[in-house]
mmCIF file of C-alpha atoms in Angstrom:
data_model
loop_
_atom_site.group_PDB
_atom_site.id
_atom_site.type_symbol
_atom_site.label_atom_id
_atom_site.label_comp_id
_atom_site.label_asym_id
_atom_site.label_seq_id
_atom_site.Cartn_x
_atom_site.Cartn_y
_atom_site.Cartn_z
ATOM 1 C CA UNK A 1 -18.836 -7.662 6.053
ATOM 2 C CA UNK A 2 -16.941 -4.472 5.209
ATOM 3 C CA UNK A 3 -14.454 -4.548 2.358
ATOM 4 C CA UNK A 4 -11.643 -3.520 4.714
ATOM 5 C CA UNK A 5 -12.374 -6.538 6.904
ATOM 6 C CA UNK A 6 -12.372 -8.883 3.912
ATOM 7 C CA UNK A 7 -9.070 -7.467 2.713
ATOM 8 C CA UNK A 8 -7.537 -7.791 6.173
ATOM 9 C CA UNK A 9 -8.636 -11.413 6.466
ATOM 10 C CA UNK A 10 -7.266 -12.185 3.013
ATOM 11 C CA UNK A 11 -3.946 -10.505 3.797
ATOM 12 C CA UNK A 12 -3.516 -12.655 6.907
ATOM 13 C CA UNK A 13 -2.671 -15.511 4.531
ATOM 14 C CA UNK A 14 0.383 -13.619 3.259
ATOM 15 C CA UNK A 15 3.753 -12.857 4.861
ATOM 16 C CA UNK A 16 4.101 -9.808 7.088
ATOM 17 C CA UNK A 17 6.106 -7.762 4.577
ATOM 18 C CA UNK A 18 3.249 -7.957 2.063
ATOM 19 C CA UNK A 19 0.711 -6.876 4.683
ATOM 20 C CA UNK A 20 2.982 -4.013 5.720
ATOM 21 C CA UNK A 21 3.400 -2.900 2.114
ATOM 22 C CA UNK A 22 -0.354 -2.936 1.588
ATOM 23 C CA UNK A 23 -0.905 -0.865 4.740
ATOM 24 C CA UNK A 24 1.696 1.690 3.634
ATOM 25 C CA UNK A 25 0.078 1.914 0.208
ATOM 26 C CA UNK A 26 -3.361 2.489 1.731
ATOM 27 C CA UNK A 27 -1.966 5.259 3.903
ATOM 28 C CA UNK A 28 -0.231 6.932 0.975
ATOM 29 C CA UNK A 29 -3.342 6.547 -1.168
ATOM 30 C CA UNK A 30 -5.461 8.370 1.404
ATOM 31 C CA UNK A 31 -2.869 11.180 1.509
ATOM 32 C CA UNK A 32 -2.793 11.180 -2.309
ATOM 33 C CA UNK A 33 -6.399 12.401 -2.482
ATOM 34 C CA UNK A 34 -5.515 15.721 -0.843
ATOM 35 C CA UNK A 35 -2.267 16.563 -2.660
ATOM 36 C CA UNK A 36 -1.195 18.495 -5.753
ATOM 37 C CA UNK A 37 -0.143 16.829 -9.013
ATOM 38 C CA UNK A 38 3.583 17.142 -8.220
ATOM 39 C CA UNK A 39 3.109 15.664 -4.752
ATOM 40 C CA UNK A 40 1.019 12.875 -6.276
ATOM 41 C CA UNK A 41 3.927 11.921 -8.542
ATOM 42 C CA UNK A 42 6.174 11.570 -5.506
ATOM 43 C CA UNK A 43 3.561 9.479 -3.700
ATOM 44 C CA UNK A 44 3.197 7.236 -6.750
ATOM 45 C CA UNK A 45 6.972 6.715 -6.828
ATOM 46 C CA UNK A 46 6.908 5.773 -3.135
ATOM 47 C CA UNK A 47 4.065 3.298 -3.746
ATOM 48 C CA UNK A 48 6.009 1.698 -6.595
ATOM 49 C CA UNK A 49 9.125 1.391 -4.425
ATOM 50 C CA UNK A 50 7.085 -0.206 -1.611
ATOM 51 C CA UNK A 51 5.710 -2.783 -4.058
ATOM 52 C CA UNK A 52 9.199 -3.495 -5.412
ATOM 53 C CA UNK A 53 10.635 -3.931 -1.914
ATOM 54 C CA UNK A 54 7.860 -6.352 -0.982
ATOM 55 C CA UNK A 55 8.336 -8.362 -4.172
ATOM 56 C CA UNK A 56 12.104 -8.521 -3.585
ATOM 57 C CA UNK A 57 11.475 -10.207 -0.230
ATOM 58 C CA UNK A 58 9.386 -12.987 -1.769
#
């Protein structure tokens, strides 16, 4: 089984906002690989804010 499938199945146990946050982080992380250092800082800040928003909803 692919790691993405395992992660998806595991995430199904959690509320929607956590799954959404994880999906957003994965998307930003894939963008992160092709950006400059300054852009990476902005992406990291966005990832941190996504995590904080998801934890606030718990």
